[in-house]
GROMACS .gro file of C-alpha atoms in nm:
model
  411
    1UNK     CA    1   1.063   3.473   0.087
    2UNK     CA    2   1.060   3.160   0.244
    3UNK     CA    3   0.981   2.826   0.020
    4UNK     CA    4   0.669   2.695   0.085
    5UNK     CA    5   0.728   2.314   0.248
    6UNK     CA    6   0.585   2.052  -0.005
    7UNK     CA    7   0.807   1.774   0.095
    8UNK     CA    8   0.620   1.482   0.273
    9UNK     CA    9   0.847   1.192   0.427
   10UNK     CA   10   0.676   0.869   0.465
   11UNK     CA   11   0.714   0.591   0.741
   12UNK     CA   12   0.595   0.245   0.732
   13UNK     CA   13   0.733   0.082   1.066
   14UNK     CA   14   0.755  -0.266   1.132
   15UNK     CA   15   0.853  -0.494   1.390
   16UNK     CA   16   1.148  -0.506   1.299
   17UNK     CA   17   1.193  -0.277   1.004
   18UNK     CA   18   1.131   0.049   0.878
   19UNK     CA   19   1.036   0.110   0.520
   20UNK     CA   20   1.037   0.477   0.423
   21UNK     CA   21   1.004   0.740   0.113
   22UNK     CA   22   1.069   1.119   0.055
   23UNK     CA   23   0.834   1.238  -0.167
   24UNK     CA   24   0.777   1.609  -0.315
   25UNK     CA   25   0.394   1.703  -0.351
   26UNK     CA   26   0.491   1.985  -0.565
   27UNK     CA   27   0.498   1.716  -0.807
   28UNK     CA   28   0.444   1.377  -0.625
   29UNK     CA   29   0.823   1.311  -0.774
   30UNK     CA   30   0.994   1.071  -0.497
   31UNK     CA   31   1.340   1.213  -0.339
   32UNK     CA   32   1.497   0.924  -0.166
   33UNK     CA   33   1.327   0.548  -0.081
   34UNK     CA   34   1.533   0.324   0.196
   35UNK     CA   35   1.483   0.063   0.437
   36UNK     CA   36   1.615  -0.013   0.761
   37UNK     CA   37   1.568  -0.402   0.868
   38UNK     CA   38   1.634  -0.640   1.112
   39UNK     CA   39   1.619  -0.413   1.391
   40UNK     CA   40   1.803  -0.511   1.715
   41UNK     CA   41   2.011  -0.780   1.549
   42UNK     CA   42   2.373  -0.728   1.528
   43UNK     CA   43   2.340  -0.759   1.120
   44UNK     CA   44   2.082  -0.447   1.075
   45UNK     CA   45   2.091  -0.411   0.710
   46UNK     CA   46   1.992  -0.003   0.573
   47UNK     CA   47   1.953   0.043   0.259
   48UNK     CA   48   1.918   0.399   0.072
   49UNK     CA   49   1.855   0.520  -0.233
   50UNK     CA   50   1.870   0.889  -0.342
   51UNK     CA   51   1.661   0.915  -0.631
   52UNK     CA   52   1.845   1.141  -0.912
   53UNK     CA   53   2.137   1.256  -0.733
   54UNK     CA   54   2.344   0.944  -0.659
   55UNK     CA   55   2.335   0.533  -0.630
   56UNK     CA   56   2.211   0.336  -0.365
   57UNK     CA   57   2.408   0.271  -0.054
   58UNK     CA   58   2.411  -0.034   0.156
   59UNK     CA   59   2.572  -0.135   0.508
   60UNK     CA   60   2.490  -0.346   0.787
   61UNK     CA   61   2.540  -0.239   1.108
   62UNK     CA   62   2.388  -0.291   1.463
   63UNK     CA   63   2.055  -0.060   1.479
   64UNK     CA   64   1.965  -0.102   1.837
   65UNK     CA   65   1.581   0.002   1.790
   66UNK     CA   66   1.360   0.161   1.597
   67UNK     CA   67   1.471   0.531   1.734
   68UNK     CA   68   1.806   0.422   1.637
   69UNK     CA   69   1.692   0.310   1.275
   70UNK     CA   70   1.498   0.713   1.258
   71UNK     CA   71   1.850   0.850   1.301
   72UNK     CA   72   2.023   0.663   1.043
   73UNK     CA   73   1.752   0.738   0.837
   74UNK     CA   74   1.766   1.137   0.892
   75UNK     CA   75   2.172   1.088   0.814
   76UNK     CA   76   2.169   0.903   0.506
   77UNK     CA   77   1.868   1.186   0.401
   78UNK     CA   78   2.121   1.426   0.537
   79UNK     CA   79   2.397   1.317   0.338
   80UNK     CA   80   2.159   1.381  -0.006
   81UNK     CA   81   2.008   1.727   0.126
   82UNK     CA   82   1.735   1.633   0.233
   83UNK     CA   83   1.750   1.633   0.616
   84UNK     CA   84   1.466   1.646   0.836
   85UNK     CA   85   1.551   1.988   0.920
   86UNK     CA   86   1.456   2.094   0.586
   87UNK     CA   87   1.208   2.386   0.583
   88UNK     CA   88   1.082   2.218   0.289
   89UNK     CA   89   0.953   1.922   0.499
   90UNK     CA   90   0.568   2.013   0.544
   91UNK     CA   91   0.497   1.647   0.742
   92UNK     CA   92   0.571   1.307   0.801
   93UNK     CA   93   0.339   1.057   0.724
   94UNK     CA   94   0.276   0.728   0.890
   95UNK     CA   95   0.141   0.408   0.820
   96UNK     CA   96  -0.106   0.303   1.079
   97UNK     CA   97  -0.246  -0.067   1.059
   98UNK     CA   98  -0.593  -0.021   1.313
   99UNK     CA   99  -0.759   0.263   1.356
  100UNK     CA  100  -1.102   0.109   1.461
  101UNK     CA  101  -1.400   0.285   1.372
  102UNK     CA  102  -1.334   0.662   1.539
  103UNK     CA  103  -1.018   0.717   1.222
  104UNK     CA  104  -1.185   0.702   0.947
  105UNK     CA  105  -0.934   1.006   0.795
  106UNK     CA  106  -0.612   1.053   0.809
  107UNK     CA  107  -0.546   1.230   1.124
  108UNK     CA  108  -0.290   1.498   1.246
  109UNK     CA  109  -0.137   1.294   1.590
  110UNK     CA  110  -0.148   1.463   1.935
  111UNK     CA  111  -0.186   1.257   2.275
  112UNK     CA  112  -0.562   1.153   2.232
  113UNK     CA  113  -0.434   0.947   1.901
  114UNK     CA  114  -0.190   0.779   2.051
  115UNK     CA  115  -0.394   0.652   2.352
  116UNK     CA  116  -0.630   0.511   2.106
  117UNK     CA  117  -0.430   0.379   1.853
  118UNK     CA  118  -0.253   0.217   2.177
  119UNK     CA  119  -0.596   0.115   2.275
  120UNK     CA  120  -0.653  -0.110   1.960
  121UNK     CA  121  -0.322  -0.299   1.997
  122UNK     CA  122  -0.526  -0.644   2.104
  123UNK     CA  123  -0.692  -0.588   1.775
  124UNK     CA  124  -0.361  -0.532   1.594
  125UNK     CA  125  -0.070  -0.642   1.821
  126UNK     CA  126   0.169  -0.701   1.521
  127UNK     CA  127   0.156  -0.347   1.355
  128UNK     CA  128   0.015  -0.076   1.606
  129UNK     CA  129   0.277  -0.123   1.849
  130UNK     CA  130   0.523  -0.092   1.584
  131UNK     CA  131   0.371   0.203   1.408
  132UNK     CA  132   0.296   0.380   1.750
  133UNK     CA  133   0.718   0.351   1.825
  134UNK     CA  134   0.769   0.539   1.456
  135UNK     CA  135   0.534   0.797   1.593
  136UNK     CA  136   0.704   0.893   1.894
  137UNK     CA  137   1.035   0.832   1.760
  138UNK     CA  138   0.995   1.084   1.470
  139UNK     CA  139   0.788   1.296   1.726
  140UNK     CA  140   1.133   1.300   1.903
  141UNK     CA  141   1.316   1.386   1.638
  142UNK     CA  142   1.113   1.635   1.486
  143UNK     CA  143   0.839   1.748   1.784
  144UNK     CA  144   0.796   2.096   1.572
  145UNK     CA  145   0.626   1.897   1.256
  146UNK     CA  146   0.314   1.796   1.223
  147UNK     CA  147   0.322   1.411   1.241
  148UNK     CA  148  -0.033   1.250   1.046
  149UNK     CA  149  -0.126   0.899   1.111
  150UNK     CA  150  -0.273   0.684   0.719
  151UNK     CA  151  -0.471   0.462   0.852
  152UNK     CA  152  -0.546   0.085   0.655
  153UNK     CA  153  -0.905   0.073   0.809
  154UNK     CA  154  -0.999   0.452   0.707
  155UNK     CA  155  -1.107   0.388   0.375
  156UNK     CA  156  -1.334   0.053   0.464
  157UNK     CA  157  -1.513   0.255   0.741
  158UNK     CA  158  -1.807   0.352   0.489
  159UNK     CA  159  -1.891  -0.044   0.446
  160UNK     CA  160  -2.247  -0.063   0.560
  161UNK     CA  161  -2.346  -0.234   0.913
  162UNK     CA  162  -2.484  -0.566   0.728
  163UNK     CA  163  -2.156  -0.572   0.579
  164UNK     CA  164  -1.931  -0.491   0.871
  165UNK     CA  165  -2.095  -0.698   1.135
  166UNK     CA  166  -2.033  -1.006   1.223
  167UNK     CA  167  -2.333  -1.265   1.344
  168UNK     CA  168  -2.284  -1.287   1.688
  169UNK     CA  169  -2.437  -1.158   2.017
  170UNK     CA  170  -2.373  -0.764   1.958
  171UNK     CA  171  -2.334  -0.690   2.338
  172UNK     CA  172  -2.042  -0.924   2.316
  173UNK     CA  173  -1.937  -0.758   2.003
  174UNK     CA  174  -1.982  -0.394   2.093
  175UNK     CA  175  -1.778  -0.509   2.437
  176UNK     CA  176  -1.476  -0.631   2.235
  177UNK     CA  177  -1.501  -0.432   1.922
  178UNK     CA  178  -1.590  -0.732   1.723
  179UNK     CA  179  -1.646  -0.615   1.383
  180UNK     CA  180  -1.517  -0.652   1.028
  181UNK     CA  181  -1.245  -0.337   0.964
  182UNK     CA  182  -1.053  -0.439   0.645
  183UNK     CA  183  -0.689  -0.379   0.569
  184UNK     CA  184  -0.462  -0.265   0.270
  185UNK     CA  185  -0.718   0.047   0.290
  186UNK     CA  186  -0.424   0.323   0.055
  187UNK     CA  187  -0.419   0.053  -0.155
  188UNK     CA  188  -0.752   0.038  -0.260
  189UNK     CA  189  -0.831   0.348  -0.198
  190UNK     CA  190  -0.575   0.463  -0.468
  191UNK     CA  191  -0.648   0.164  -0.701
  192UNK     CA  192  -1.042   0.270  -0.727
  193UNK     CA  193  -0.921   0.599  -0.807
  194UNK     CA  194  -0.670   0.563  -1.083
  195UNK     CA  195  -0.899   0.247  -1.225
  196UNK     CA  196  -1.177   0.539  -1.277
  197UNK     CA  197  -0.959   0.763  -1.395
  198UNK     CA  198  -0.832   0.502  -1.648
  199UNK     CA  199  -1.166   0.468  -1.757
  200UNK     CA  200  -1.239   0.861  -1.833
  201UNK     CA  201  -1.486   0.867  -1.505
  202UNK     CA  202  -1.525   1.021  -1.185
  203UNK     CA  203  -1.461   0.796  -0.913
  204UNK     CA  204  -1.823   0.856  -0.794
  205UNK     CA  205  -1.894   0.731  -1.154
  206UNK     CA  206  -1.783   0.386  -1.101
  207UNK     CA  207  -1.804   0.046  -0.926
  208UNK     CA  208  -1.523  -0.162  -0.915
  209UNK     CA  209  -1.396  -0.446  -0.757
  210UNK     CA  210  -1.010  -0.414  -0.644
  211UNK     CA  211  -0.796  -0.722  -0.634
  212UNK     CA  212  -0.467  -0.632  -0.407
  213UNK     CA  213  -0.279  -0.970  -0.448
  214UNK     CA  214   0.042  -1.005  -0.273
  215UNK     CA  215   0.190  -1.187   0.000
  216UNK     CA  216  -0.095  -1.044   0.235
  217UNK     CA  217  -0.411  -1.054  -0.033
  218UNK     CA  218  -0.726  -0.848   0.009
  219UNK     CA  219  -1.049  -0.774  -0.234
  220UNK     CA  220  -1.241  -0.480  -0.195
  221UNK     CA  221  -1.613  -0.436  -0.349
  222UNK     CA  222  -1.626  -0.008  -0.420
  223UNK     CA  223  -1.902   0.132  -0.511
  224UNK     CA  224  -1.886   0.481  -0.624
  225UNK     CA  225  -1.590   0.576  -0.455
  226UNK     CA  226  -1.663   0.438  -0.132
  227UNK     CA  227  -1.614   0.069   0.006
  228UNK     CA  228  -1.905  -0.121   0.075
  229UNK     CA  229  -1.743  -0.509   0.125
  230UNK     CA  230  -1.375  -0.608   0.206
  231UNK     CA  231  -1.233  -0.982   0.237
  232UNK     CA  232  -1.017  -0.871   0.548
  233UNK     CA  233  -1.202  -0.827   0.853
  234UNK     CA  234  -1.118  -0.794   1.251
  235UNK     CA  235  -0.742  -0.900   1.174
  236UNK     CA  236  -0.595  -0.928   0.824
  237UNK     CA  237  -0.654  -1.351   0.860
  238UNK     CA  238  -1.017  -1.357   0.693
  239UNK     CA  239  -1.063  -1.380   0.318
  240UNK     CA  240  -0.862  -1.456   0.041
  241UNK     CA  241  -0.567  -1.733   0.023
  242UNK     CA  242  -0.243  -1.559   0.092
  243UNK     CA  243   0.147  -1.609   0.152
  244UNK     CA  244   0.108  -1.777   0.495
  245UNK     CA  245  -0.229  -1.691   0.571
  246UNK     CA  246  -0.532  -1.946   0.542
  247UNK     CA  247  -0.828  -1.669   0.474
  248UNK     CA  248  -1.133  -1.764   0.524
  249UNK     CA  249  -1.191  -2.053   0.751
  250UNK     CA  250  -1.453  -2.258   0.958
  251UNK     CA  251  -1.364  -2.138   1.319
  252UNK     CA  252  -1.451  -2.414   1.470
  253UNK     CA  253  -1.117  -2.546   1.290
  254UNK     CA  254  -0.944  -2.360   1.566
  255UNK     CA  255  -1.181  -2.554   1.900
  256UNK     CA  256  -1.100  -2.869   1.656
  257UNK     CA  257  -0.676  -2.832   1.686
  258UNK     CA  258  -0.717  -2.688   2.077
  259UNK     CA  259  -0.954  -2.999   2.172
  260UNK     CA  260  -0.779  -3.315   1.957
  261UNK     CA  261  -0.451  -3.218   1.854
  262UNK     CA  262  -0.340  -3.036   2.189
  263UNK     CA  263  -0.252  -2.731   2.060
  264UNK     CA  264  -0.235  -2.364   2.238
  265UNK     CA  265  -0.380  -2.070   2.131
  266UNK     CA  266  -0.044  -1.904   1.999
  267UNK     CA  267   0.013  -2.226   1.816
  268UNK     CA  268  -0.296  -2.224   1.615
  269UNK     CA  269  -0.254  -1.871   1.568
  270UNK     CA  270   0.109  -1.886   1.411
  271UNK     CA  271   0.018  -2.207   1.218
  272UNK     CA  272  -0.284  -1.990   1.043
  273UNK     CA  273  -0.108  -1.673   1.035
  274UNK     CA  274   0.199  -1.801   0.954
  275UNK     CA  275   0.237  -2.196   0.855
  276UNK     CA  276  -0.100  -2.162   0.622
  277UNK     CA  277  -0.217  -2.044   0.276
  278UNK     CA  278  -0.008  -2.131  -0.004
  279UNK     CA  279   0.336  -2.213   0.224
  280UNK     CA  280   0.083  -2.432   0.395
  281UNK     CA  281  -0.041  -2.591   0.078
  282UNK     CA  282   0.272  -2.680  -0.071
  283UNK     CA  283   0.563  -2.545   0.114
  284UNK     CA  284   0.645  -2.219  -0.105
  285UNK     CA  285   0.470  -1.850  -0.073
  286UNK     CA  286   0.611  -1.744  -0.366
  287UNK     CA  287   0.362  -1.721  -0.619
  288UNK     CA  288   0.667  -1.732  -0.965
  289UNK     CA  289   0.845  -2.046  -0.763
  290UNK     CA  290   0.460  -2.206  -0.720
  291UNK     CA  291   0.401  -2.140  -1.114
  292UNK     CA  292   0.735  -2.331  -1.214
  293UNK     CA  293   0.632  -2.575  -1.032
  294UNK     CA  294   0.316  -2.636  -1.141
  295UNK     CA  295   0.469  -2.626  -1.520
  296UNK     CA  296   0.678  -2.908  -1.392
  297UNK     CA  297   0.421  -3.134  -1.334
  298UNK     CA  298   0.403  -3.079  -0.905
  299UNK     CA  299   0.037  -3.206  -0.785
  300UNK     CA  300   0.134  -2.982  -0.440
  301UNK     CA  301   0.160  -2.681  -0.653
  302UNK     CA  302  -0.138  -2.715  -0.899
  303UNK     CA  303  -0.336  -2.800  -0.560
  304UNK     CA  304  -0.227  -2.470  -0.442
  305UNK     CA  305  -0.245  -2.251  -0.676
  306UNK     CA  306  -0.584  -2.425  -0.801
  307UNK     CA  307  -0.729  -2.336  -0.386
  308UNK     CA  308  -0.590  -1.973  -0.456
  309UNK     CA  309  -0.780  -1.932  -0.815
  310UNK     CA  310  -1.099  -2.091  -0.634
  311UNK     CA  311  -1.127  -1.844  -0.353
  312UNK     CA  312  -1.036  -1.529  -0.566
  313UNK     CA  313  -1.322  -1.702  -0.795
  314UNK     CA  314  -1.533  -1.697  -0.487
  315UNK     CA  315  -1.481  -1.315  -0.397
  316UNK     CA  316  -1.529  -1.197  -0.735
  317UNK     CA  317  -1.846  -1.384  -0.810
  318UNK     CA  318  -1.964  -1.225  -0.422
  319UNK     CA  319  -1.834  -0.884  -0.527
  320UNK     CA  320  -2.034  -0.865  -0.855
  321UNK     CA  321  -2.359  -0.930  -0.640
  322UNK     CA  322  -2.329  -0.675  -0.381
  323UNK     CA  323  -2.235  -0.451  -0.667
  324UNK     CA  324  -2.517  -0.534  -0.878
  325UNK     CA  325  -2.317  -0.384  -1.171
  326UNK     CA  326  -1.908  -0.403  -1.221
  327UNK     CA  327  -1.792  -0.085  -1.447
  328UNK     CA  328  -1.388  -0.293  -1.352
  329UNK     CA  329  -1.161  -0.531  -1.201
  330UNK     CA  330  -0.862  -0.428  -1.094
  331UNK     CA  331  -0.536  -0.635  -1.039
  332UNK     CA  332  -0.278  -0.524  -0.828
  333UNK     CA  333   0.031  -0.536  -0.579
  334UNK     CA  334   0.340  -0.817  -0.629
  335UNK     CA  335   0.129  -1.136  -0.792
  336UNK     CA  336  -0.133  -0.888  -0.942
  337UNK     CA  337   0.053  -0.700  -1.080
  338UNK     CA  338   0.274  -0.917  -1.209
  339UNK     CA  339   0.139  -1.313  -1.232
  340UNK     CA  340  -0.035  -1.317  -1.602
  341UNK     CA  341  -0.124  -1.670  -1.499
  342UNK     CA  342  -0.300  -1.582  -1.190
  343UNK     CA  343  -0.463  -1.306  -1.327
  344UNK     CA  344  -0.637  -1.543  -1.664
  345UNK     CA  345  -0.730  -1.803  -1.422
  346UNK     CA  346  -0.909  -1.587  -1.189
  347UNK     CA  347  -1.166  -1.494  -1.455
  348UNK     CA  348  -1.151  -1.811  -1.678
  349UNK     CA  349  -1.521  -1.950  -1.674
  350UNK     CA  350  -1.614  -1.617  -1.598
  351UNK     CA  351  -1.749  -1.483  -1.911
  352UNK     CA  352  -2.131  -1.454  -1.811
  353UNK     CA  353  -2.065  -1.176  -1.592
  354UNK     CA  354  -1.866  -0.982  -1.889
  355UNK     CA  355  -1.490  -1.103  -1.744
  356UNK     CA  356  -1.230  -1.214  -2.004
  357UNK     CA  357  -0.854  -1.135  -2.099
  358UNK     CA  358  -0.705  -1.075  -2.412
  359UNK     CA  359  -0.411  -1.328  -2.391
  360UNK     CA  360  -0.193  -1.064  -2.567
  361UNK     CA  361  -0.259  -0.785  -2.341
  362UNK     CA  362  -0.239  -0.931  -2.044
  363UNK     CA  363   0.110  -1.071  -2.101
  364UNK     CA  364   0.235  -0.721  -2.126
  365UNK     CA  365   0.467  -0.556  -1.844
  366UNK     CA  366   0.426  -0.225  -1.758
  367UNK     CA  367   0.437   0.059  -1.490
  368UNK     CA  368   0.164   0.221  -1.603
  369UNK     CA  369  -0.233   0.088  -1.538
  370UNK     CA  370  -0.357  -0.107  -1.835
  371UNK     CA  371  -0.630  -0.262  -1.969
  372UNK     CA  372  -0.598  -0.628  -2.010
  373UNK     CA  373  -0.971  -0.739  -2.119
  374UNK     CA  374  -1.111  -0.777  -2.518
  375UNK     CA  375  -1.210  -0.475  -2.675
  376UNK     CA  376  -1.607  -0.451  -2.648
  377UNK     CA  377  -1.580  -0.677  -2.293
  378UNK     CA  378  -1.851  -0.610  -2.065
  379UNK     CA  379  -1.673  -0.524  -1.763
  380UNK     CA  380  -1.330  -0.365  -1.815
  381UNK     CA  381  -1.048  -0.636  -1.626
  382UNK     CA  382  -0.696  -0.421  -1.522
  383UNK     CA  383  -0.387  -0.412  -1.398
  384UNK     CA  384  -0.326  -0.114  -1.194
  385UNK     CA  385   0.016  -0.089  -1.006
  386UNK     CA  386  -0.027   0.031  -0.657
  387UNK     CA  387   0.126   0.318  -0.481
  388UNK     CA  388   0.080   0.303  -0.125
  389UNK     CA  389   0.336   0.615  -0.021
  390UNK     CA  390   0.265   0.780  -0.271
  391UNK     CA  391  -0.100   0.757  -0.145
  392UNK     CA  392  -0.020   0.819   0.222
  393UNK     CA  393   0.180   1.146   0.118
  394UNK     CA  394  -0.123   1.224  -0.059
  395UNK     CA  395  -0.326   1.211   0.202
  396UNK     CA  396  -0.094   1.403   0.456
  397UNK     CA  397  -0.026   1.684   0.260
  398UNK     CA  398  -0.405   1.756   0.157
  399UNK     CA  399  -0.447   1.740   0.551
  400UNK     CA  400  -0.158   1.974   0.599
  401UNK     CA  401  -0.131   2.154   0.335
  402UNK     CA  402   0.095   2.450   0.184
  403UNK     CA  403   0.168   2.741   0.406
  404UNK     CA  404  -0.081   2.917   0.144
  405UNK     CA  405  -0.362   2.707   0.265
  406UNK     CA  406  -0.410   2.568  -0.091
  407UNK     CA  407  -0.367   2.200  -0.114
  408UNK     CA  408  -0.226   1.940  -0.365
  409UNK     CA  409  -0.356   1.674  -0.539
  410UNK     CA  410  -0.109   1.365  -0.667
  411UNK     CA  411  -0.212   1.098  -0.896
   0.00000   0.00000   0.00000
């Protein structure tokens, strides 16, 4: 009798990178995690790590381009067992920045999805054309397996049209696909979900608002399982304070710079994509360096990280009105998960809409979700660690299923 294939191997390609995870959906146990980066430079760097069965490896070594990068990958899975021409391998999953409006699931890949997730690359020119080369390179490798595109827009597609839309002339709009689509999608899908389940409730249950704070930082109003307000909107610039990022902005910032100070289009856009947000502010993006700073007395820092706290601030206060009520808040990714300071600021001064942290709890590191908020608070304030493979090999496999037709659920 043949095995039944549970095994889901998931691909987030960069620009220059490739992270990736085998995961078993028998169990939602991970196999192997690795990355390949620096793609096309003579120092590629691949690093793999066989979970269970053996330490990680390391070596750099010039990966030519992202097909090349796929192949190392399938050796050093090779080398554990786990090649891609297991039968056990039911799918691969990808990460797919922009799906627009038509994805709003993931989606098995055949020629139509490629043209149009090649069609949004003006929307998304950093991360579709990467994610479209992972495609076809693991389409190459493996053109018998079903390859299924995770998309980060799917899960904000159910925000309403006063939400989405921007206010602008709608034939120009509609023309150009002008819209708000929101980003980090797995994330907060999977955070509203285990932050219910935390709570005892059915997703449906609940309304929470979803904090994903790391280098890239997004908030997320849900409402019963569904999103109904994001901070991101046509590109991941809008919203929040990030890494390099400046959020939310007056545009007319951008006609200032072209008009007075000279400069071109790509040079606004790197200096807010890039040369903004807290890097901008005082010259670090690292939200631990920025916090021993600030301890030390550095006005740049506290001015940062005081323009951070003021915008999340913002979002949350926002969030709680289109909600009407908050059941949670959760923290997450790198500085949510993990920045006790950020997390106590964010809801200091908060207290009459039912947000506080217990100073002891929230201090405490952990894998697991937790609560970090008073017993008896009014709205329950966690930290819930996100899972982003884990989510997108979710997905996939209840798409594709088990040769039985039943289908798998992972937490």
């Amino acid at each position: 009798m043949t095995p039944r294939a549970t095994r889901v191997l998931v691909l987030n390609s960069g620009s220059s990178s490739v992270k990736y995870q085998l995961l078993d959906m028998a169990d939602g146990s991970r196999l192997a995690v690795g990355l390949v980066e620096r793609i096309g430079e003579e120092s590629s760097r691949l690093v793999h790590t066989p979970l269970g069965s053996g330490e990680k490896r390391e070596r750099t070594v010039p990966i030519a381009d992202h097909a090349a990068a796929l192949e190392a990958v399938a050796a050093e899975l090779a080398r554990d067992g786990l090649g891609l021409d297991s039968p056990a391998l039911a799918a691969i999953g990808h990460r797919v920045v922009h799906g627009g409006l038509k994805f709003s699931a993931p989606t098995v890949v055949d020629d139509a999805v490629l043209a149009e997730i090649e069609r949004l690359v003006p929307v998304a020119p950093l991360h579709n054309p990467a994610n479209l080369t992972g495609i076809r390179t693991a389409q190459r490798l493996r053109p018998d397996l079903p390859q299924v595109a995770v998309f980060d827009t799917a899960f904000h597609t159910t925000m309403p049209e006063h939400a989405a839309r921007y206010a602008i002339d709608t034939e120009t709009a509609d023309a150009h696909r002008i819209r708000r689509y929101g980003f980090h999608g797995t994330s907060h899908a999977y955070v509203s979900r285990r932050t219910a389940e935390l709570l005892g409730k059915d997703p449906s249950e609940v309304n929470v608002i979803v904090l994903h704070l790391g280098n890239g930082a997004s908030a997320s109003a849900v409402e019963g399982g569904g999103c109904v307000d994001t901070s991101m909107g046509l590109t991941p610039l809008e919203g929040l304070v990030m890494g390099t990022r400046s959020g939310d902005i007056d545009p007319a910032v951008t006609f200032h710079l072209k008009r007075v100070a000279g400069m071109s289009v790509d040079e606004i856009d790197e200096l807010l994509n890039k040369k903004s947000g807290l890097v901008g502010l005082c010259g670090d993006n690292d939200m631990r360096e920025i916090r021993r700073r600030v301890e030390e007395g550095d006005e740049r820092a506290r001015l940062a990280f005081d323009v951070y706290i003021h915008r999340l601030k913002k979002y949350i206060g926002a969030y709680t009105a289109v909600l009407g009520r908050v059941d949670a808040v959760a923290f997450t990714a790198g500085v949510g998960e993990n920045a006790a300071a950020v997390r106590e600021a964010a809801v200091a001064g908060l207290e009459n809409l039912g947000l506080a942290v217990d100073a002891e709890r929230n201090t405490v590191r952990s894998d697991e979700p937790r609560v970090i908020s008073p017993e008896g608070a009014g709205v329950v304030v966690a930290v819930v660690p996100t899972d982003e493979e884990l989510e997108i090999a979710r997905q996939t496999f209840a798409l594709v299923g088990r040769a039985d037709g039943d289908r798998v659920s992972a937490n």
